[in-house]
Coordinates of C-alpha atoms and ligand atoms in Angstrom, one line a residue:
Chain B
X16 CA 84.8 125.2 83.0
X17 CA 88.0 125.5 84.9
X18 CA 90.8 124.9 82.5
X19 CA 93.4 127.2 83.9
X20 CA 95.8 128.0 81.0
X21 CA 95.6 127.5 77.3
X22 CA 98.5 124.9 77.5
X23 CA 96.5 122.9 80.1
X24 CA 93.5 123.0 77.8
X25 CA 95.4 121.8 74.8
X26 CA 96.8 118.9 76.8
X27 CA 93.3 117.9 78.0
X28 CA 91.9 118.3 74.5
X29 CA 94.5 115.9 73.1
X30 CA 93.5 113.2 75.6
X31 CA 89.8 113.2 74.6
X32 CA 88.2 110.5 72.5
X33 CA 87.9 113.1 69.7
X34 CA 91.7 113.7 70.0
X35 CA 92.1 109.9 69.4
X36 CA 89.8 110.0 66.4
X37 CA 91.7 112.9 64.9
X38 CA 94.8 110.8 65.1
X39 CA 92.9 108.0 63.3
X40 CA 91.6 110.3 60.6
X41 CA 94.9 111.9 59.8
X42 CA 96.8 108.6 59.7
X43 CA 93.9 107.0 57.8
X44 CA 94.0 109.9 55.3
X45 CA 97.8 109.2 54.7
X46 CA 97.0 105.6 54.1
X47 CA 94.4 106.5 51.5
X48 CA 97.0 108.7 49.6
X49 CA 99.6 106.0 49.8
X50 CA 97.2 103.3 48.7
X51 CA 96.2 105.4 45.6
X52 CA 99.9 105.9 44.7
X53 CA 100.6 102.1 45.2
X54 CA 97.6 101.2 43.0
X55 CA 99.0 103.5 40.2
X56 CA 102.4 101.7 40.4
X57 CA 100.7 98.3 40.2
X58 CA 98.9 99.2 37.1
X59 CA 102.2 99.6 35.4
X60 CA 102.3 95.8 34.9
X61 CA 100.2 96.5 31.9
X62 CA 103.0 98.5 30.3
X63 CA 105.2 95.3 30.2
X64 CA 108.0 93.8 32.2
X65 CA 110.6 96.5 31.4
X66 CA 108.4 99.4 32.4
X67 CA 107.3 97.7 35.7
X68 CA 110.7 96.6 36.7
X69 CA 112.0 100.0 35.7
X70 CA 109.4 101.7 37.9
X71 CA 110.4 99.5 40.9
X72 CA 114.0 100.4 40.3
X73 CA 113.2 104.1 39.8
X74 CA 111.5 104.2 43.2
X75 CA 114.9 103.2 44.8
X76 CA 116.7 105.9 42.9
X77 CA 114.2 108.6 43.7
X78 CA 115.7 111.6 45.4
X79 CA 119.3 110.7 44.6
X80 CA 121.9 112.1 45.0
X81 CA 120.2 114.1 47.9
X82 CA 119.0 110.8 49.4
X83 CA 121.0 107.5 49.4
X84 CA 119.9 104.6 47.2
X85 CA 116.5 103.4 48.5
X86 CA 116.4 106.5 50.8
X87 CA 113.0 107.7 49.6
X88 CA 111.6 104.2 50.1
X89 CA 112.9 104.0 53.6
X90 CA 111.4 107.4 54.5
X91 CA 108.1 106.2 53.2
X92 CA 108.3 102.9 55.1
X93 CA 109.2 104.5 58.4
X94 CA 106.5 107.1 57.9
X95 CA 103.9 104.4 57.2
X96 CA 104.9 102.2 60.1
X97 CA 104.7 105.1 62.5
X98 CA 101.3 106.0 61.0
X99 CA 100.1 102.4 61.3
X100 CA 101.2 102.2 64.9
X101 CA 99.3 105.4 65.8
X102 CA 96.2 104.3 63.8
X103 CA 96.1 100.8 65.4
X104 CA 96.9 102.2 68.9
X105 CA 94.0 104.7 68.7
X106 CA 91.7 102.0 67.2
X107 CA 92.4 99.7 70.1
X108 CA 92.0 102.4 72.7
X109 CA 88.6 103.4 71.3
X110 CA 87.6 99.7 70.9
X111 CA 88.3 99.0 74.6
X112 CA 86.5 102.2 75.6
X113 CA 83.4 101.1 73.6
X114 CA 83.4 97.6 75.1
X115 CA 83.4 99.1 78.6
X116 CA 80.6 101.5 77.6
X117 CA 78.2 98.6 77.1
X118 CA 79.0 95.5 79.0
X119 CA 75.4 94.2 79.0
X120 CA 74.2 93.7 75.5
X121 CA 70.7 94.1 74.2
X122 CA 68.5 91.1 73.9
X123 CA 67.3 92.5 70.7
X124 CA 69.1 95.2 68.7
X125 CA 68.2 96.4 65.2
X126 CA 70.4 99.1 63.5
X127 CA 68.3 101.6 61.6
X128 CA 70.8 102.9 59.1
X129 CA 74.3 101.6 59.8
X130 CA 76.1 100.0 56.9
X131 CA 78.0 96.7 56.9
X132 CA 81.1 98.8 56.4
X133 CA 80.5 101.0 59.4
X134 CA 79.8 98.1 61.7
X135 CA 82.9 96.1 60.7
X136 CA 85.6 98.8 61.0
X137 CA 87.3 97.0 63.9
X138 CA 87.4 93.4 62.8
X139 CA 87.9 94.6 59.2
X140 CA 90.9 96.6 60.4
X141 CA 92.4 93.5 62.1
X142 CA 92.0 91.6 58.8
X143 CA 93.8 94.4 57.0
X144 CA 96.6 94.4 59.6
X145 CA 97.1 90.6 59.0
X146 CA 97.0 91.2 55.3
X147 CA 99.6 94.0 55.5
X148 CA 101.9 91.7 57.4
X149 CA 101.4 88.8 54.9
X150 CA 101.9 91.2 52.0
X151 CA 105.2 92.6 53.4
X152 CA 106.5 89.0 54.0
X153 CA 105.6 88.2 50.5
X154 CA 106.8 91.1 48.4
X155 CA 109.1 93.2 50.7
X156 CA 111.1 90.8 52.7
X157 CA 110.4 87.9 50.3
X158 CA 110.1 85.5 53.2
X159 CA 107.1 83.9 51.5
X160 CA 107.9 83.0 47.9
X161 CA 105.1 81.5 45.8
X162 CA 105.7 80.0 42.4
X163 CA 109.5 80.3 42.6
X164 CA 112.2 82.8 43.3
X165 CA 112.9 85.6 40.8
X166 CA 115.1 88.7 40.5
X167 CA 112.6 90.6 38.5
X168 CA 109.7 92.1 40.4
X169 CA 107.5 91.5 37.4
X170 CA 108.2 87.7 37.3
X171 CA 107.6 87.5 41.0
X172 CA 104.2 89.1 40.7
X173 CA 103.2 87.0 37.8
X174 CA 104.3 83.8 39.4
X175 CA 102.4 84.7 42.7
X176 CA 99.1 85.6 41.1
X177 CA 99.1 82.6 38.9
X178 CA 98.4 80.7 42.1
X179 CA 94.7 80.4 42.9
X180 CA 95.0 80.7 46.7
X181 CA 97.1 83.8 46.5
X182 CA 94.5 85.4 44.2
X183 CA 91.8 84.4 46.7
X184 CA 93.7 86.0 49.6
X185 CA 94.1 89.2 47.7
X186 CA 90.5 89.4 46.4
X187 CA 89.2 88.9 50.0
X188 CA 91.7 91.5 51.4
X189 CA 90.9 94.1 48.8
X190 CA 87.1 93.7 49.5
X191 CA 87.9 94.2 53.2
X192 CA 90.0 97.3 52.3
X193 CA 87.1 98.6 50.1
X194 CA 84.7 98.2 53.0
X195 CA 87.1 99.9 55.5
X196 CA 87.5 102.8 53.2
X197 CA 83.9 103.2 52.3
X198 CA 83.1 104.1 55.9
X199 CA 86.6 105.3 56.8
X200 CA 86.8 108.1 54.3
X201 CA 83.4 109.5 55.2
X202 CA 84.3 109.1 58.9
X203 CA 87.6 110.9 58.5
X204 CA 85.9 113.8 56.7
X205 CA 83.4 114.2 59.5
X206 CA 86.1 113.8 62.2
X207 CA 88.0 116.6 60.6
X208 CA 84.9 118.7 60.8
X209 CA 84.3 119.2 57.1
X210 CA 80.9 117.6 57.0
X211 CA 77.6 119.6 56.9
X212 CA 74.1 118.3 56.5
X213 CA 74.1 119.5 52.9
X214 CA 77.5 118.0 52.0
X215 CA 77.0 114.7 53.8
X216 CA 75.3 112.7 50.9
X217 CA 78.0 113.8 48.5
X218 CA 80.8 113.0 51.0
X219 CA 79.4 109.5 51.4
X220 CA 79.0 109.0 47.7
X221 CA 82.6 110.2 47.1
X222 CA 83.9 107.8 49.7
X223 CA 82.1 104.9 48.0
X224 CA 83.5 105.9 44.6
X225 CA 87.1 106.1 45.9
X226 CA 86.7 102.8 47.7
X227 CA 85.4 101.2 44.4
X228 CA 88.2 102.7 42.4
X229 CA 90.7 101.3 44.8
X230 CA 89.2 97.8 44.9
X231 CA 89.0 97.6 41.1
X232 CA 92.4 99.2 40.5
X233 CA 94.1 96.7 42.8
X234 CA 92.2 93.6 41.6
X235 CA 92.6 94.2 37.8
X236 CA 96.3 93.2 37.6
X237 CA 96.1 90.0 39.7
X238 CA 92.9 88.8 37.9
X239 CA 94.5 89.6 34.5
X240 CA 97.6 87.6 35.5
X241 CA 95.5 84.7 36.7
X242 CA 93.5 84.6 33.5
X243 CA 96.8 84.5 31.5
X244 CA 96.4 88.0 30.0
X245 CA 99.8 88.9 31.3
X246 CA 102.7 86.5 31.5
Chain R
X16 CA 44.8 93.5 68.6
X17 CA 46.7 90.6 70.1
X18 CA 50.2 91.7 71.3
X19 CA 52.8 89.9 73.3
X20 CA 55.1 92.1 75.3
X21 CA 58.5 90.6 76.2
X22 CA 59.6 93.0 79.0
X23 CA 62.9 93.2 80.8
X24 CA 62.3 92.7 84.5
X25 CA 65.1 93.5 87.0
X26 CA 64.6 94.1 90.7
X27 CA 67.4 96.5 91.2
X28 CA 70.9 97.5 89.9
X29 CA 72.5 94.5 91.4
X30 CA 70.0 91.8 90.6
X31 CA 70.2 89.9 87.4
X32 CA 67.4 90.7 85.0
X33 CA 65.4 88.6 82.6
X34 CA 62.8 88.9 79.9
X35 CA 59.2 88.1 81.0
X36 CA 56.4 87.5 78.5
X37 CA 53.0 89.2 78.8
X38 CA 50.4 88.2 76.2
X39 CA 47.5 90.7 75.8
X40 CA 44.3 90.0 73.9
X41 CA 42.6 93.4 74.3
X42 CA 45.0 96.0 72.8
X43 CA 43.3 98.9 70.9
X44 CA 45.3 100.4 68.0
X45 CA 44.5 103.9 69.4
X46 CA 46.3 103.2 72.7
X47 CA 49.7 104.8 73.2
X48 CA 52.5 102.5 74.0
X49 CA 52.7 103.8 77.6
X50 CA 48.9 103.3 78.0
X51 CA 49.4 99.6 77.1
X52 CA 52.1 99.5 79.9
X53 CA 49.6 101.2 82.3
X54 CA 46.8 98.7 81.5
X55 CA 49.3 95.8 81.9
X56 CA 50.4 97.3 85.3
X57 CA 46.8 97.6 86.6
X58 CA 46.4 93.9 85.9
X59 CA 49.7 93.0 87.5
X60 CA 48.7 95.0 90.6
X61 CA 45.3 93.3 90.7
X62 CA 47.0 89.9 90.6
X63 CA 49.3 91.0 93.4
X64 CA 52.3 91.1 91.1
X65 CA 54.9 93.9 91.0
X66 CA 54.1 96.5 88.3
X67 CA 56.7 97.2 85.6
X68 CA 58.7 100.3 86.5
X69 CA 59.1 102.7 83.6
X70 CA 60.0 106.4 83.4
X71 CA 57.5 109.0 82.0
X72 CA 56.4 112.5 82.8
X73 CA 54.9 114.8 80.2
X74 CA 53.5 112.2 77.9
X75 CA 53.7 114.7 75.1
X76 CA 57.2 114.3 73.8
X77 CA 59.0 117.2 75.5
X78 CA 60.5 115.9 78.7
X79 CA 62.6 113.0 77.4
X80 CA 61.8 110.7 80.3
X81 CA 60.1 107.8 78.5
X82 CA 63.0 106.2 76.7
X83 CA 63.0 102.5 76.2
X84 CA 64.3 100.1 73.6
X85 CA 61.3 98.8 71.6
X86 CA 62.0 95.7 69.4
X87 CA 65.7 96.7 69.1
X88 CA 65.1 100.3 68.2
X89 CA 65.3 103.3 70.6
X90 CA 61.7 104.5 71.1
X91 CA 60.5 101.9 68.6
X92 CA 59.7 102.0 64.9
X93 CA 59.1 105.8 64.5
X94 CA 61.4 108.7 65.2
X95 CA 59.3 110.0 68.1
X96 CA 59.3 109.4 71.9
X97 CA 57.7 106.3 73.4
X98 CA 54.8 108.4 74.8
X99 CA 54.0 109.5 71.2
X100 CA 54.0 106.0 69.8
X101 CA 50.7 104.3 69.3
X102 CA 49.8 100.6 69.0
X103 CA 48.6 101.2 65.4
X104 CA 52.3 101.2 64.5
X105 CA 52.3 97.5 65.2
X106 CA 50.5 94.6 63.6
X107 CA 48.0 92.2 65.1
X108 CA 49.9 89.2 66.6
X109 CA 53.2 91.0 67.0
X110 CA 55.7 90.1 69.8
X111 CA 57.5 93.2 71.0
X112 CA 60.7 93.2 73.1
X113 CA 61.0 96.1 75.6
X114 CA 64.3 96.8 77.2
X115 CA 66.0 99.6 79.2
X116 CA 68.7 101.7 77.5
X117 CA 71.9 99.8 77.7
X118 CA 75.0 101.7 78.5
X119 CA 77.3 101.3 81.5
X120 CA 77.0 105.1 82.3
X121 CA 73.2 104.5 82.5
X122 CA 72.9 101.8 85.2
X123 CA 69.5 100.1 85.5
X124 CA 67.6 101.3 88.6
X125 CA 64.7 98.9 88.1
X126 CA 63.0 97.2 85.2
X127 CA 63.0 99.8 82.4
X128 CA 64.2 102.7 84.5
X129 CA 67.8 103.8 84.1
X130 CA 69.8 106.5 85.8
X131 CA 70.6 109.1 83.2
X132 CA 72.3 111.7 85.4
X133 CA 75.6 111.2 83.6
X134 CA 74.1 113.5 80.9
X135 CA 73.4 116.1 83.5
X136 CA 77.0 115.9 84.7
X137 CA 78.2 116.5 81.1
X138 CA 76.0 119.7 81.1
X139 CA 77.3 120.8 84.5
X140 CA 80.9 120.5 83.1
X141 CA 80.4 123.2 80.5
X142 CA 76.9 123.3 78.9
X143 CA 76.2 126.9 80.1
X144 CA 77.4 130.5 79.7
X145 CA 78.9 132.2 82.7
X146 CA 77.0 135.5 82.9
X147 CA 75.5 137.4 85.8
X148 CA 71.8 137.0 85.5
X149 CA 69.7 140.1 86.1
X150 CA 66.5 141.1 84.5
X151 CA 66.0 139.6 81.0
X152 CA 67.9 141.6 78.3
X153 CA 66.0 143.2 75.5
X154 CA 65.4 140.6 72.7
X155 CA 67.2 142.9 70.1
X156 CA 70.1 143.9 72.4
X157 CA 72.5 141.4 70.7
X158 CA 71.9 141.1 67.0
X159 CA 72.1 137.5 65.6
X160 CA 71.8 136.3 62.0
X161 CA 68.8 134.1 61.4
X162 CA 70.9 131.3 60.2
X163 CA 72.8 131.0 63.5
X164 CA 69.6 131.4 65.5
X165 CA 67.9 128.6 63.5
X166 CA 71.0 126.3 63.9
X167 CA 71.2 127.1 67.7
X168 CA 67.5 126.4 68.0
X169 CA 67.7 123.1 66.2
X170 CA 70.5 121.9 68.5
X171 CA 68.7 123.3 71.6
X172 CA 65.7 121.1 70.7
X173 CA 67.6 118.1 72.4
X174 CA 65.4 116.8 75.2
X175 CA 68.2 114.8 76.9
X176 CA 66.3 111.5 76.4
X177 CA 69.5 109.4 75.8
X178 CA 68.2 107.6 72.7
X179 CA 71.4 108.6 70.9
X180 CA 73.4 106.7 73.5
X181 CA 71.0 103.8 73.5
X182 CA 71.2 103.4 69.7
X183 CA 74.9 103.9 69.3
X184 CA 76.9 100.7 68.8
X185 CA 79.7 102.4 70.9
X186 CA 77.3 103.7 73.5
X187 CA 78.7 107.2 72.8
X188 CA 76.9 110.3 73.9
X189 CA 78.5 112.4 71.2
X190 CA 75.3 113.6 69.6
X191 CA 74.0 114.8 73.0
X192 CA 77.3 116.6 73.7
X193 CA 77.4 118.0 70.2
X194 CA 73.9 119.3 70.5
X195 CA 74.9 121.3 73.6
X196 CA 78.2 122.5 72.1
X197 CA 76.5 123.6 68.9
X198 CA 73.6 125.3 70.7
X199 CA 75.9 127.5 72.7
X200 CA 78.6 127.8 70.1
X201 CA 76.2 129.4 67.6
X202 CA 75.3 132.2 69.9
X203 CA 77.3 135.4 70.7
X204 CA 77.0 134.7 74.4
X205 CA 78.6 131.3 74.0
X206 CA 81.8 132.6 72.3
X207 CA 84.1 133.5 75.3
X208 CA 84.0 130.0 76.7
X209 CA 83.8 128.1 73.4
X210 CA 87.2 126.4 73.5
X211 CA 87.1 125.6 77.2
X212 CA 83.5 124.3 76.9
X213 CA 84.1 121.6 74.2
X214 CA 87.2 120.3 76.1
X215 CA 85.4 120.2 79.5
X216 CA 82.3 118.6 78.1
X217 CA 84.3 116.0 76.1
X218 CA 86.5 115.3 79.1
X219 CA 83.4 114.7 81.2
X220 CA 81.7 112.6 78.5
X221 CA 84.8 110.3 78.4
X222 CA 85.1 110.2 82.2
X223 CA 81.5 109.1 82.6
X224 CA 82.4 106.0 80.5
X225 CA 80.6 106.7 77.3
X226 CA 82.2 105.3 74.1
X227 CA 84.0 107.2 71.4
X228 CA 82.0 108.2 68.2
X229 CA 82.8 106.3 65.0
X230 CA 80.4 108.3 62.8
X231 CA 78.0 105.5 62.3
X232 CA 74.9 107.8 62.5
X233 CA 72.5 105.6 64.4
X234 CA 72.1 108.4 66.9
X235 CA 70.6 111.0 64.5
X236 CA 68.5 108.4 62.9
X237 CA 66.6 107.8 66.2
X238 CA 66.8 111.2 67.8
X239 CA 63.1 112.3 68.4
X240 CA 64.2 116.0 68.5
X241 CA 65.8 115.8 65.0
X242 CA 69.2 116.9 66.2
X243 CA 71.3 116.5 63.0
X244 CA 74.5 114.4 62.7
X245 CA 76.6 117.3 61.5
X246 CA 76.5 118.8 65.0
X247 CA 79.2 116.2 65.7
X248 CA 81.2 117.7 62.8
X249 CA 80.8 121.1 64.5
X250 CA 81.9 119.7 67.8
X251 CA 85.0 118.3 66.0
X252 CA 85.7 121.8 64.6
X253 CA 85.5 123.3 68.1
X254 CA 87.9 120.7 69.5
X255 CA 90.3 121.4 66.6
X256 CA 90.2 125.0 67.6
X257 CA 90.7 124.2 71.3
X258 CA 93.9 122.4 70.3
X259 CA 95.4 125.7 69.2
X260 CA 97.1 127.4 72.2
X261 CA 96.3 130.9 70.7
X262 CA 92.5 130.3 70.9
X263 CA 91.1 132.2 73.9
X264 CA 88.8 130.5 76.5
Ligands
HEM23 C1 95.7 99.9 54.6 C2 95.4 100.1 55.9 C3 94.4 101.1 56.4 C4 93.7 102.2 55.9 C5 93.9 102.7 54.5 C6 92.8 102.7 56.9 C7 92.0 103.9 56.7 C8 91.2 104.4 57.7 C9 90.5 105.6 57.7 C10 90.5 106.6 56.6 C11 89.7 105.7 58.8 C12 88.8 106.9 59.2 C13 89.3 107.6 60.4 C14 88.1 108.2 61.2 O1 87.4 107.5 61.8 O2 88.0 109.4 61.2 C15 89.9 104.5 59.5 C16 89.3 104.2 60.7 C17 89.6 103.1 61.4 N1 90.5 102.1 61.1 FE1 91.7 102.0 59.5 N2 92.9 102.0 58.0 C18 93.8 101.0 57.7 C19 94.3 100.0 58.5 C20 93.7 99.7 59.7 C21 94.1 98.7 60.5 C22 95.3 97.8 60.3 C23 93.3 98.7 61.6 C24 93.5 97.7 62.7 C25 93.0 97.6 63.8 C26 92.3 99.7 61.4 C27 91.2 100.1 62.2 C28 90.4 101.2 62.1 C29 89.3 101.5 63.0 C30 88.9 100.8 64.2 C31 88.8 102.7 62.5 C32 87.8 103.6 63.2 C33 86.5 103.3 62.8 C34 85.6 104.4 62.6 O3 86.0 105.6 62.7 O4 84.4 104.1 62.2 N3 92.6 100.3 60.2 N4 90.8 103.7 58.8
SF4_24 S1 70.5 114.4 70.9 FE1 68.4 113.6 70.4 S2 68.5 111.4 71.0 FE2 70.3 112.4 72.0 S3 69.6 113.0 74.1 FE3 69.2 114.8 72.7 S4 67.1 114.5 72.0 FE4 67.7 112.5 72.8
FES25 S1 57.0 111.2 78.7 FE1 57.9 113.1 78.3 S2 58.8 112.8 76.4 FE2 57.7 110.9 76.7

């Protein structure tokens, strides 16, 4: 076991496939926290136009005067982009490694206990990446405007989700997110070494519950808008 | 019983392989799966054909030689080794596909036989403790809590069959590696080299070309020795420890 110094060992440890997985687990965990906060913000549409627009405005003033206007938002954005680059880079490295590890496929292969979620992490992740790009073009840069152009974030959201195909895109994307998180949260916990045989069923149940909360929490506002509950 | 075996035939590592169908009318439910292959091979030899090459040794579930993919599941429908599997686990009229383990670090040698020495090389890279061997020490010389002893024993039950690799969608050998890391990491003798061990073994695991683990859990679900999935969590803990420069070893 000839690692000469502790420093050499640490360098080698970082380069292992488990090192890559740790990077995925930590960045994935940050996304989960962010997504929960984002969901909470979205649910403010039910408090009315003033509250929702006020919340969006407040986010820009957060941290003032210590931070400039929108400063907090930019710190978040940069942090999330860096995390996303690390997450996707590690995912792609592990994906390539797995492809090289089995270049001849089985004639017949029957998984014994894998879930749909666990077997679709990679293509599901690609779908999420496409969704994130679309979502940013729609509500951050406002390059894609559906249903008209508005100054109020509330009006923008209501106009967008009154359109059936926008609703459809979001429903499909949130289902993909739910599947990614159902396996991802459990996987992150095990990667961080917190799983034991006794805790495993509870961790998997908790991951499923968090994933369901996120799917429902994100889909309630768009569906309410589409059905005309909010206008 | 009438059983049709669809068996992967491949002359050598370079030759392309293909599935060949062997219908049998005379299968007894009491036969073991390997006995069925034996009988089939006797007929093939009598006809002047080449017998099917497959690995086996103890035929009692302890050597880990007899791994093959049976109908898409490592070692077939039960969580035991192929030599312990009996034809009563199948139904009359079944067609059963038999393939070698598929992973690039396990190249096919012939038919169902693969080269699993990559696993031995992972062990050589750190799956041991560096002590001078002399006469055996007294059993009570180093006290050890029963919990740790049980956990070490459970992990040490790994027979190196490679089913975990075969079943893993990433062709990862993480359960095998975790079994070794856990086995030695639970014991006092394994402590001095604990951090270096996990790094060396993982480095070797990756260099052999096995995939990374994504915690799907197919490995533990097919492991005939019952090595639990949370050994991988324990390996992750050891790697996290090895990332700290203050940790000795
Ligand atoms: C909102 C965005 C995302 C969130 C919340 C998220 C969350 C997570 C979490 C928590 C994990 C578990 C980490 C681990 O395995 O230990 C994970 C794994 C993974 N993510 Fe993401 N992710 C997101 C976006 C993406 C994107 C854009 C990709 C694009 C390729 C991706 C691909 C993967 C892959 C391949 C895994 C590893 C699969 C596994 O461990 O089973 N994810 N993700
Ligand atoms: S961990 Fe289980 S499946 Fe993997 S090599 Fe050891 S005994 Fe076989
Ligand atoms: S032949 Fe030894 S385990 Fe099957």
